[in-house]
PDB file of C-alpha atoms in Angstrom:
ATOM      1  CA  UNK A1396      -0.235   0.004  -0.262  1.00  0.00           C
ATOM      2  CA  UNK A1397       1.168   3.636  -0.629  1.00  0.00           C
ATOM      3  CA  UNK A1398       1.363   7.080   0.799  1.00  0.00           C
ATOM      4  CA  UNK A1399      -0.999   9.321  -1.558  1.00  0.00           C
ATOM      5  CA  UNK A1400      -0.714  12.912  -1.282  1.00  0.00           C
ATOM      6  CA  UNK A1401      -3.460  14.498  -3.349  1.00  0.00           C
ATOM      7  CA  UNK A1402      -4.857  18.134  -3.892  1.00  0.00           C
ATOM      8  CA  UNK A1403      -8.207  19.617  -4.939  1.00  0.00           C
ATOM      9  CA  UNK A1404      -9.786  16.871  -2.622  1.00  0.00           C
ATOM     10  CA  UNK A1405     -12.596  19.459  -1.413  1.00  0.00           C
ATOM     11  CA  UNK A1406     -15.192  18.052  -3.903  1.00  0.00           C
ATOM     12  CA  UNK A1407     -15.496  16.401  -6.754  1.00  0.00           C
ATOM     13  CA  UNK A1408     -13.158  14.180  -8.915  1.00  0.00           C
ATOM     14  CA  UNK A1409     -10.300  14.636  -6.094  1.00  0.00           C
ATOM     15  CA  UNK A1410     -12.832  13.861  -2.816  1.00  0.00           C
ATOM     16  CA  UNK A1411     -14.218  10.893  -4.762  1.00  0.00           C
ATOM     17  CA  UNK A1412     -10.199   9.874  -5.286  1.00  0.00           C
ATOM     18  CA  UNK A1413      -9.631  10.396  -2.044  1.00  0.00           C
ATOM     19  CA  UNK A1414     -12.264   7.828  -0.763  1.00  0.00           C
ATOM     20  CA  UNK A1415     -11.683   5.315  -2.853  1.00  0.00           C
ATOM     21  CA  UNK A1416      -7.874   5.244  -2.623  1.00  0.00           C
ATOM     22  CA  UNK A1417      -8.699   5.091   1.324  1.00  0.00           C
ATOM     23  CA  UNK A1418     -11.058   2.191   0.458  1.00  0.00           C
ATOM     24  CA  UNK A1419      -8.097   0.384  -1.099  1.00  0.00           C
ATOM     25  CA  UNK A1420      -6.133   0.457   1.915  1.00  0.00           C
ATOM     26  CA  UNK A1421      -3.833   3.063   0.683  1.00  0.00           C
ATOM     27  CA  UNK A1422      -3.187   6.111   3.361  1.00  0.00           C
ATOM     28  CA  UNK A1423      -4.236   9.445   2.044  1.00  0.00           C
ATOM     29  CA  UNK A1424      -3.399  12.867   2.965  1.00  0.00           C
ATOM     30  CA  UNK A1425      -6.140  14.580   0.945  1.00  0.00           C
ATOM     31  CA  UNK A1426      -5.670  18.611   0.611  1.00  0.00           C
ATOM     32  CA  UNK A1427      -7.061  21.842   0.016  1.00  0.00           C
ATOM     33  CA  UNK A1428      -7.395  25.271   1.131  1.00  0.00           C
ATOM     34  CA  UNK A1429     -10.256  24.949   3.476  1.00  0.00           C
ATOM     35  CA  UNK A1430      -9.984  22.574   5.889  1.00  0.00           C
ATOM     36  CA  UNK A1431     -13.676  22.198   6.627  1.00  0.00           C
ATOM     37  CA  UNK A1432     -14.613  20.893   3.251  1.00  0.00           C
ATOM     38  CA  UNK A1433     -12.601  17.691   4.011  1.00  0.00           C
ATOM     39  CA  UNK A1434     -14.008  16.881   7.624  1.00  0.00           C
ATOM     40  CA  UNK A1435     -15.809  14.414   5.893  1.00  0.00           C
ATOM     41  CA  UNK A1436     -12.776  12.381   4.484  1.00  0.00           C
ATOM     42  CA  UNK A1437     -11.978  11.374   7.943  1.00  0.00           C
ATOM     43  CA  UNK A1438     -14.571   9.319   8.377  1.00  0.00           C
ATOM     44  CA  UNK A1439     -12.494   7.202   5.965  1.00  0.00           C
ATOM     45  CA  UNK A1440      -9.323   7.646   8.238  1.00  0.00           C
ATOM     46  CA  UNK A1441      -8.001  10.472   5.511  1.00  0.00           C
ATOM     47  CA  UNK A1442      -5.506  13.005   6.904  1.00  0.00           C
ATOM     48  CA  UNK A1443      -7.053  16.940   5.865  1.00  0.00           C
ATOM     49  CA  UNK A1444      -4.414  18.961   4.857  1.00  0.00           C
ATOM     50  CA  UNK A1445      -4.175  22.627   4.887  1.00  0.00           C
ATOM     51  CA  UNK A1446      -2.899  23.803   1.182  1.00  0.00           C
ATOM     52  CA  UNK A1447      -2.688  26.760  -1.246  1.00  0.00           C
ATOM     53  CA  UNK A1448      -0.868  25.981  -3.881  1.00  0.00           C
ATOM     54  CA  UNK A1449      -0.499  29.881  -5.063  1.00  0.00           C
ATOM     55  CA  UNK A1450       1.346  30.130  -1.685  1.00  0.00           C
ATOM     56  CA  UNK A1451       5.617  28.590  -1.389  1.00  0.00           C
ATOM     57  CA  UNK A1452       4.744  28.831   2.577  1.00  0.00           C
ATOM     58  CA  UNK A1453       1.676  26.684   2.701  1.00  0.00           C
ATOM     59  CA  UNK A1454       3.158  24.081   0.126  1.00  0.00           C
ATOM     60  CA  UNK A1455       6.124  23.452   1.826  1.00  0.00           C
ATOM     61  CA  UNK A1456       4.119  23.584   5.151  1.00  0.00           C
ATOM     62  CA  UNK A1457       1.844  20.835   3.904  1.00  0.00           C
ATOM     63  CA  UNK A1458       4.915  18.880   2.159  1.00  0.00           C
ATOM     64  CA  UNK A1459       6.935  18.931   5.705  1.00  0.00           C
ATOM     65  CA  UNK A1460       3.079  17.871   7.564  1.00  0.00           C
ATOM     66  CA  UNK A1461       2.784  14.513   5.312  1.00  0.00           C
ATOM     67  CA  UNK A1462       6.566  13.651   5.465  1.00  0.00           C
ATOM     68  CA  UNK A1463       6.457  13.927   9.564  1.00  0.00           C
ATOM     69  CA  UNK A1464       3.142  11.656   9.610  1.00  0.00           C
ATOM     70  CA  UNK A1465       4.112   9.358   6.640  1.00  0.00           C
ATOM     71  CA  UNK A1466       7.485   9.008   6.700  1.00  0.00           C
ATOM     72  CA  UNK A1467       7.389   9.053   2.696  1.00  0.00           C
ATOM     73  CA  UNK A1468       5.262  10.583  -0.411  1.00  0.00           C
ATOM     74  CA  UNK A1469       5.066   7.454  -2.719  1.00  0.00           C
ATOM     75  CA  UNK A1470       2.213   9.249  -4.880  1.00  0.00           C
ATOM     76  CA  UNK A1471       1.694  12.504  -5.420  1.00  0.00           C
ATOM     77  CA  UNK A1472      -1.893  13.744  -7.020  1.00  0.00           C
ATOM     78  CA  UNK A1473      -1.717  17.241  -8.391  1.00  0.00           C
ATOM     79  CA  UNK A1474      -5.325  17.486  -8.875  1.00  0.00           C
ATOM     80  CA  UNK A1475      -6.128  21.003  -7.613  1.00  0.00           C
ATOM     81  CA  UNK A1476      -7.363  23.475 -10.341  1.00  0.00           C
ATOM     82  CA  UNK A1477     -10.024  25.526 -12.247  1.00  0.00           C
ATOM     83  CA  UNK A1478     -11.403  26.797 -15.455  1.00  0.00           C
ATOM     84  CA  UNK A1479     -11.768  30.059 -16.296  1.00  0.00           C
ATOM     85  CA  UNK A1480     -13.169  30.798 -19.764  1.00  0.00           C
ATOM     86  CA  UNK A1481     -14.175  33.795 -21.485  1.00  0.00           C
ATOM     87  CA  UNK A1482     -12.848  35.596 -24.497  1.00  0.00           C
ATOM     88  CA  UNK A1483      -9.084  36.459 -24.841  1.00  0.00           C
ATOM     89  CA  UNK A1484     -10.130  39.856 -25.361  1.00  0.00           C
ATOM     90  CA  UNK A1485     -12.470  40.141 -22.618  1.00  0.00           C
ATOM     91  CA  UNK A1486     -10.634  38.104 -19.842  1.00  0.00           C
ATOM     92  CA  UNK A1487      -8.547  40.398 -17.045  1.00  0.00           C
ATOM     93  CA  UNK A1488      -4.652  39.498 -17.387  1.00  0.00           C
ATOM     94  CA  UNK A1489      -5.037  38.984 -13.168  1.00  0.00           C
ATOM     95  CA  UNK A1490      -7.608  36.066 -13.878  1.00  0.00           C
ATOM     96  CA  UNK A1491      -5.622  34.492 -16.535  1.00  0.00           C
ATOM     97  CA  UNK A1492      -2.179  34.835 -14.223  1.00  0.00           C
ATOM     98  CA  UNK A1493      -4.561  32.870 -11.197  1.00  0.00           C
ATOM     99  CA  UNK A1494      -5.743  30.270 -13.799  1.00  0.00           C
ATOM    100  CA  UNK A1495      -1.928  29.223 -14.611  1.00  0.00           C
ATOM    101  CA  UNK A1496      -1.140  30.316 -10.769  1.00  0.00           C
ATOM    102  CA  UNK A1497      -3.402  27.378  -9.131  1.00  0.00           C
ATOM    103  CA  UNK A1498      -3.430  24.917 -12.653  1.00  0.00           C
ATOM    104  CA  UNK A1499       0.392  25.560 -13.535  1.00  0.00           C
ATOM    105  CA  UNK A1500       2.525  26.762 -11.334  1.00  0.00           C
ATOM    106  CA  UNK A1501       1.118  25.841  -8.003  1.00  0.00           C
ATOM    107  CA  UNK A1502       1.289  22.517  -9.854  1.00  0.00           C
ATOM    108  CA  UNK A1503       4.607  22.698 -10.701  1.00  0.00           C
ATOM    109  CA  UNK A1504       5.886  24.456  -7.254  1.00  0.00           C
ATOM    110  CA  UNK A1505       4.982  21.353  -5.230  1.00  0.00           C
ATOM    111  CA  UNK A1506       5.838  18.618  -7.712  1.00  0.00           C
ATOM    112  CA  UNK A1507       9.598  20.610  -7.048  1.00  0.00           C
ATOM    113  CA  UNK A1508       9.424  19.785  -3.248  1.00  0.00           C
ATOM    114  CA  UNK A1509       8.102  16.610  -3.614  1.00  0.00           C
ATOM    115  CA  UNK A1510      10.918  15.313  -6.215  1.00  0.00           C
ATOM    116  CA  UNK A1511      13.925  15.508  -3.800  1.00  0.00           C
ATOM    117  CA  UNK A1512      12.003  13.243  -1.034  1.00  0.00           C
ATOM    118  CA  UNK A1513      11.084  10.528  -4.391  1.00  0.00           C
ATOM    119  CA  UNK A1514      14.586  10.740  -5.739  1.00  0.00           C
ATOM    120  CA  UNK A1515      15.771   9.855  -1.647  1.00  0.00           C
ATOM    121  CA  UNK A1516      13.177   7.013  -1.384  1.00  0.00           C
ATOM    122  CA  UNK A1517      14.431   5.490  -4.806  1.00  0.00           C
ATOM    123  CA  UNK A1518      10.992   5.537  -6.354  1.00  0.00           C
ATOM    124  CA  UNK A1519       7.707   7.742  -6.502  1.00  0.00           C
ATOM    125  CA  UNK A1520       4.564   8.571  -9.175  1.00  0.00           C
ATOM    126  CA  UNK A1521       3.676  11.694  -9.976  1.00  0.00           C
ATOM    127  CA  UNK A1522      -0.187  12.021 -11.281  1.00  0.00           C
ATOM    128  CA  UNK A1523      -1.014  15.184 -13.029  1.00  0.00           C
ATOM    129  CA  UNK A1524      -4.884  16.165 -13.452  1.00  0.00           C
ATOM    130  CA  UNK A1525      -4.649  17.487 -17.208  1.00  0.00           C
ATOM    131  CA  UNK A1526      -8.026  17.350 -19.337  1.00  0.00           C
ATOM    132  CA  UNK A1527      -8.934  16.405 -22.883  1.00  0.00           C
ATOM    133  CA  UNK A1528      -8.425  20.175 -23.018  1.00  0.00           C
ATOM    134  CA  UNK A1529      -5.101  19.734 -22.903  1.00  0.00           C
ATOM    135  CA  UNK A1530      -4.685  18.333 -26.865  1.00  0.00           C
ATOM    136  CA  UNK A1531      -7.673  20.434 -28.003  1.00  0.00           C
ATOM    137  CA  UNK A1532      -9.183  23.910 -27.184  1.00  0.00           C
ATOM    138  CA  UNK A1533     -13.213  24.217 -26.984  1.00  0.00           C
ATOM    139  CA  UNK A1534     -14.994  27.857 -27.857  1.00  0.00           C
ATOM    140  CA  UNK A1535     -13.885  30.518 -25.418  1.00  0.00           C
ATOM    141  CA  UNK A1536     -11.935  28.374 -23.288  1.00  0.00           C
ATOM    142  CA  UNK A1537      -8.719  29.998 -24.392  1.00  0.00           C
ATOM    143  CA  UNK A1538      -6.405  30.693 -20.613  1.00  0.00           C
ATOM    144  CA  UNK A1539      -8.319  27.748 -19.286  1.00  0.00           C
ATOM    145  CA  UNK A1540      -6.930  25.318 -22.168  1.00  0.00           C
ATOM    146  CA  UNK A1541      -3.517  26.772 -21.977  1.00  0.00           C
ATOM    147  CA  UNK A1542      -2.967  26.112 -18.434  1.00  0.00           C
ATOM    148  CA  UNK A1543      -4.124  22.433 -19.309  1.00  0.00           C
ATOM    149  CA  UNK A1544      -1.252  22.632 -22.876  1.00  0.00           C
ATOM    150  CA  UNK A1545       1.396  23.652 -20.224  1.00  0.00           C
ATOM    151  CA  UNK A1546       0.436  20.809 -17.529  1.00  0.00           C
ATOM    152  CA  UNK A1547       1.088  18.299 -21.124  1.00  0.00           C
ATOM    153  CA  UNK A1548       4.074  19.722 -22.075  1.00  0.00           C
ATOM    154  CA  UNK A1549       5.540  19.701 -18.068  1.00  0.00           C
ATOM    155  CA  UNK A1550       4.599  16.525 -17.790  1.00  0.00           C
ATOM    156  CA  UNK A1551       6.073  15.438 -20.831  1.00  0.00           C
ATOM    157  CA  UNK A1552       9.401  16.775 -19.939  1.00  0.00           C
ATOM    158  CA  UNK A1553       9.322  15.474 -16.394  1.00  0.00           C
ATOM    159  CA  UNK A1554       8.556  11.989 -17.252  1.00  0.00           C
ATOM    160  CA  UNK A1555      11.571  12.137 -19.229  1.00  0.00           C
ATOM    161  CA  UNK A1556      13.631  13.568 -16.453  1.00  0.00           C
ATOM    162  CA  UNK A1557      12.568  11.631 -13.631  1.00  0.00           C
ATOM    163  CA  UNK A1558      12.996   8.204 -15.802  1.00  0.00           C
ATOM    164  CA  UNK A1559      16.101   7.657 -14.673  1.00  0.00           C
ATOM    165  CA  UNK A1560      15.187   8.338 -10.748  1.00  0.00           C
ATOM    166  CA  UNK A1561      12.543   5.589 -11.118  1.00  0.00           C
ATOM    167  CA  UNK A1562       9.929   8.247 -10.588  1.00  0.00           C
ATOM    168  CA  UNK A1563       6.779   7.845 -12.778  1.00  0.00           C
ATOM    169  CA  UNK A1564       4.809  10.599 -14.421  1.00  0.00           C
ATOM    170  CA  UNK A1565       1.074  10.225 -15.802  1.00  0.00           C
ATOM    171  CA  UNK A1566      -0.972  12.324 -17.242  1.00  0.00           C
ATOM    172  CA  UNK A1567      -4.990  11.873 -16.591  1.00  0.00           C
ATOM    173  CA  UNK A1568      -6.939  13.538 -19.211  1.00  0.00           C
ATOM    174  CA  UNK A1569     -11.077  13.397 -18.847  1.00  0.00           C
ATOM    175  CA  UNK A1570     -13.692  14.373 -21.086  1.00  0.00           C
ATOM    176  CA  UNK A1571     -16.695  16.394 -19.934  1.00  0.00           C
ATOM    177  CA  UNK A1572     -17.474  14.855 -16.332  1.00  0.00           C
ATOM    178  CA  UNK A1573     -20.509  15.219 -14.379  1.00  0.00           C
ATOM    179  CA  UNK A1574     -18.757  17.546 -11.489  1.00  0.00           C
ATOM    180  CA  UNK A1575     -19.289  21.567 -10.533  1.00  0.00           C
ATOM    181  CA  UNK A1576     -16.572  22.374 -13.051  1.00  0.00           C
ATOM    182  CA  UNK A1577     -18.743  23.096 -15.855  1.00  0.00           C
ATOM    183  CA  UNK A1578     -21.197  25.678 -14.168  1.00  0.00           C
ATOM    184  CA  UNK A1579     -17.900  27.512 -12.822  1.00  0.00           C
ATOM    185  CA  UNK A1580     -16.688  27.695 -15.800  1.00  0.00           C
ATOM    186  CA  UNK A1581     -20.355  28.838 -17.299  1.00  0.00           C
ATOM    187  CA  UNK A1582     -20.204  31.403 -14.261  1.00  0.00           C
ATOM    188  CA  UNK A1583     -16.835  32.787 -15.417  1.00  0.00           C
ATOM    189  CA  UNK A1584     -17.513  32.864 -19.228  1.00  0.00           C
ATOM    190  CA  UNK A1585     -20.319  34.993 -18.511  1.00  0.00           C
ATOM    191  CA  UNK A1586     -18.445  37.380 -15.968  1.00  0.00           C
ATOM    192  CA  UNK A1587     -15.804  37.433 -18.674  1.00  0.00           C
ATOM    193  CA  UNK A1588     -17.674  38.116 -22.092  1.00  0.00           C
ATOM    194  CA  UNK A1589     -21.180  38.544 -21.087  1.00  0.00           C
ATOM    195  CA  UNK A1590     -21.278  42.000 -22.035  1.00  0.00           C
ATOM    196  CA  UNK A1591     -19.343  43.787 -25.513  1.00  0.00           C
ATOM    197  CA  UNK A1592     -18.194  42.181 -28.526  1.00  0.00           C
ATOM    198  CA  UNK A1593     -18.738  38.567 -27.946  1.00  0.00           C
ATOM    199  CA  UNK A1594     -21.795  39.095 -25.423  1.00  0.00           C
ATOM    200  CA  UNK A1595     -24.129  37.101 -27.866  1.00  0.00           C
ATOM    201  CA  UNK A1596     -21.895  34.090 -28.424  1.00  0.00           C
ATOM    202  CA  UNK A1597     -21.009  34.300 -25.079  1.00  0.00           C
ATOM    203  CA  UNK A1598     -24.101  33.882 -23.691  1.00  0.00           C
ATOM    204  CA  UNK A1599     -24.788  30.787 -26.416  1.00  0.00           C
ATOM    205  CA  UNK A1600     -22.149  29.091 -25.247  1.00  0.00           C
ATOM    206  CA  UNK A1601     -22.636  29.657 -21.196  1.00  0.00           C
ATOM    207  CA  UNK A1602     -26.206  28.358 -21.742  1.00  0.00           C
ATOM    208  CA  UNK A1603     -24.975  25.621 -23.771  1.00  0.00           C
ATOM    209  CA  UNK A1604     -22.569  24.510 -21.458  1.00  0.00           C
ATOM    210  CA  UNK A1605     -24.881  24.518 -18.354  1.00  0.00           C
ATOM    211  CA  UNK A1606     -27.404  22.400 -20.228  1.00  0.00           C
ATOM    212  CA  UNK A1607     -24.448  19.705 -21.267  1.00  0.00           C
ATOM    213  CA  UNK A1608     -23.545  19.537 -17.605  1.00  0.00           C
ATOM    214  CA  UNK A1609     -26.475  19.380 -16.411  1.00  0.00           C
ATOM    215  CA  UNK A1610     -27.672  16.510 -18.484  1.00  0.00           C
ATOM    216  CA  UNK A1611     -27.324  12.156 -18.385  1.00  0.00           C
ATOM    217  CA  UNK A1612     -25.034  11.735 -21.183  1.00  0.00           C
ATOM    218  CA  UNK A1613     -21.659  13.379 -19.748  1.00  0.00           C
ATOM    219  CA  UNK A1614     -19.591  10.827 -17.788  1.00  0.00           C
ATOM    220  CA  UNK A1615     -19.944  10.106 -14.029  1.00  0.00           C
ATOM    221  CA  UNK A1616     -16.636  11.122 -12.193  1.00  0.00           C
ATOM    222  CA  UNK A1617     -16.493   7.215 -11.122  1.00  0.00           C
ATOM    223  CA  UNK A1618     -14.621   6.544 -14.497  1.00  0.00           C
ATOM    224  CA  UNK A1619     -12.116   9.573 -13.595  1.00  0.00           C
ATOM    225  CA  UNK A1620     -11.248   8.017  -9.979  1.00  0.00           C
ATOM    226  CA  UNK A1621     -11.309   4.620 -11.981  1.00  0.00           C
ATOM    227  CA  UNK A1622      -8.272   5.709 -14.087  1.00  0.00           C
ATOM    228  CA  UNK A1623      -6.440   7.500 -11.229  1.00  0.00           C
ATOM    229  CA  UNK A1624      -6.976   4.015  -9.379  1.00  0.00           C
ATOM    230  CA  UNK A1625      -5.269   2.543 -11.990  1.00  0.00           C
ATOM    231  CA  UNK A1626      -2.497   4.830 -12.957  1.00  0.00           C
ATOM    232  CA  UNK A1627      -2.159   4.706  -8.570  1.00  0.00           C
ATOM    233  CA  UNK A1628      -1.332   0.922  -8.647  1.00  0.00           C
ATOM    234  CA  UNK A1629      -0.249  -0.024 -12.301  1.00  0.00           C
ATOM    235  CA  UNK A1630       3.219  -1.558 -12.360  1.00  0.00           C
ATOM    236  CA  UNK A1631       3.457   0.330 -14.772  1.00  0.00           C
ATOM    237  CA  UNK A1632       1.326   2.739 -15.458  1.00  0.00           C
ATOM    238  CA  UNK A1633       0.224   4.665 -18.802  1.00  0.00           C
ATOM    239  CA  UNK A1634       1.778   7.672 -19.457  1.00  0.00           C
ATOM    240  CA  UNK A1635      -1.505   9.024 -20.272  1.00  0.00           C
ATOM    241  CA  UNK A1636      -5.287   8.261 -19.682  1.00  0.00           C
ATOM    242  CA  UNK A1637      -7.927   9.374 -21.816  1.00  0.00           C
ATOM    243  CA  UNK A1638     -11.515   8.998 -20.608  1.00  0.00           C
ATOM    244  CA  UNK A1639     -15.035  10.297 -20.028  1.00  0.00           C
ATOM    245  CA  UNK A1640     -16.993  11.475 -22.750  1.00  0.00           C
ATOM    246  CA  UNK A1641     -16.118  13.015 -25.722  1.00  0.00           C
ATOM    247  CA  UNK A1642     -12.475  12.789 -25.226  1.00  0.00           C
ATOM    248  CA  UNK A1643     -11.295  10.189 -27.239  1.00  0.00           C
ATOM    249  CA  UNK A1644     -13.420  11.570 -30.037  1.00  0.00           C
ATOM    250  CA  UNK A1645     -12.941  15.107 -30.166  1.00  0.00           C
ATOM    251  CA  UNK A1646      -9.095  14.433 -29.627  1.00  0.00           C
ATOM    252  CA  UNK A1647      -9.000  12.135 -33.065  1.00  0.00           C
ATOM    253  CA  UNK A1648     -10.664  14.721 -34.498  1.00  0.00           C
ATOM    254  CA  UNK A1649      -8.710  17.433 -33.742  1.00  0.00           C
ATOM    255  CA  UNK A1650      -5.787  15.491 -34.878  1.00  0.00           C
ATOM    256  CA  UNK A1651      -7.391  14.316 -38.465  1.00  0.00           C
ATOM    257  CA  UNK A1652      -9.591  17.173 -39.324  1.00  0.00           C
ATOM    258  CA  UNK A1653      -8.400  20.391 -41.177  1.00  0.00           C
ATOM    259  CA  UNK A1654      -8.158  23.129 -38.395  1.00  0.00           C
ATOM    260  CA  UNK A1655     -10.423  25.045 -39.765  1.00  0.00           C
ATOM    261  CA  UNK A1656     -13.941  22.687 -40.164  1.00  0.00           C
ATOM    262  CA  UNK A1657     -12.959  21.726 -36.286  1.00  0.00           C
ATOM    263  CA  UNK A1658     -12.740  25.401 -35.594  1.00  0.00           C
ATOM    264  CA  UNK A1659     -16.165  25.436 -37.161  1.00  0.00           C
ATOM    265  CA  UNK A1660     -17.446  22.132 -35.183  1.00  0.00           C
ATOM    266  CA  UNK A1661     -16.320  23.748 -31.828  1.00  0.00           C
ATOM    267  CA  UNK A1662     -18.232  27.071 -32.463  1.00  0.00           C
ATOM    268  CA  UNK A1663     -21.520  25.377 -33.953  1.00  0.00           C
ATOM    269  CA  UNK A1664     -21.543  23.038 -30.967  1.00  0.00           C
ATOM    270  CA  UNK A1665     -22.848  25.944 -28.548  1.00  0.00           C
TER     271      UNK A1665
END
């Protein structure tokens, strides 16, 4: 069994993944900014850890807490993240920086603190929650997708760099999953582009996102939890787990269709 440190565990995929791993006998440290959001996880013998991935001090304190209590960190699951949607022209640069601070720089700063521990142990596994959105772009999702493209590139680089140190690097790439993510992204889209040059298209796209994420076709979080468990427990994990509603067909379409045709399909989808 492994000692696992997972971020973004206060709700959704992170919360369910922490539970599933604990029920399978792993020792789980679940992190989020608000400890009160993690209290229910104590029922599963999960240890809550306060963590703000945008704070160097918070990162160092959280890793020290886990290391002192567990003695080692076998698996780091970088799951914290959010989606800020809006036309690139409309999104405030401060909001764009926040998107990268959480999804990219926070992920890498935490990874940089954990890597020396794993090297000293002689083994480790880093699992980064990306998205099918790290391999194709949806309408009005420019900053979010840019952050996930960055996660993909950094993970590929890290996988090569750590291969000689017995450290695995894995990407989880979900499609559309039934979590609060869709409503939050739609809210951000309306906030950024609900008025102005892109208002008509943004309102239509926002309504379409809400409808899709409230519908029954998109995947249950269980499909992502299953992939997370596989990535943790596999002797030789895949480099990528592309799973969930729309993930494989959309990524394939993006790879084979002419760019302008794919753009038109994405714009008409909303």
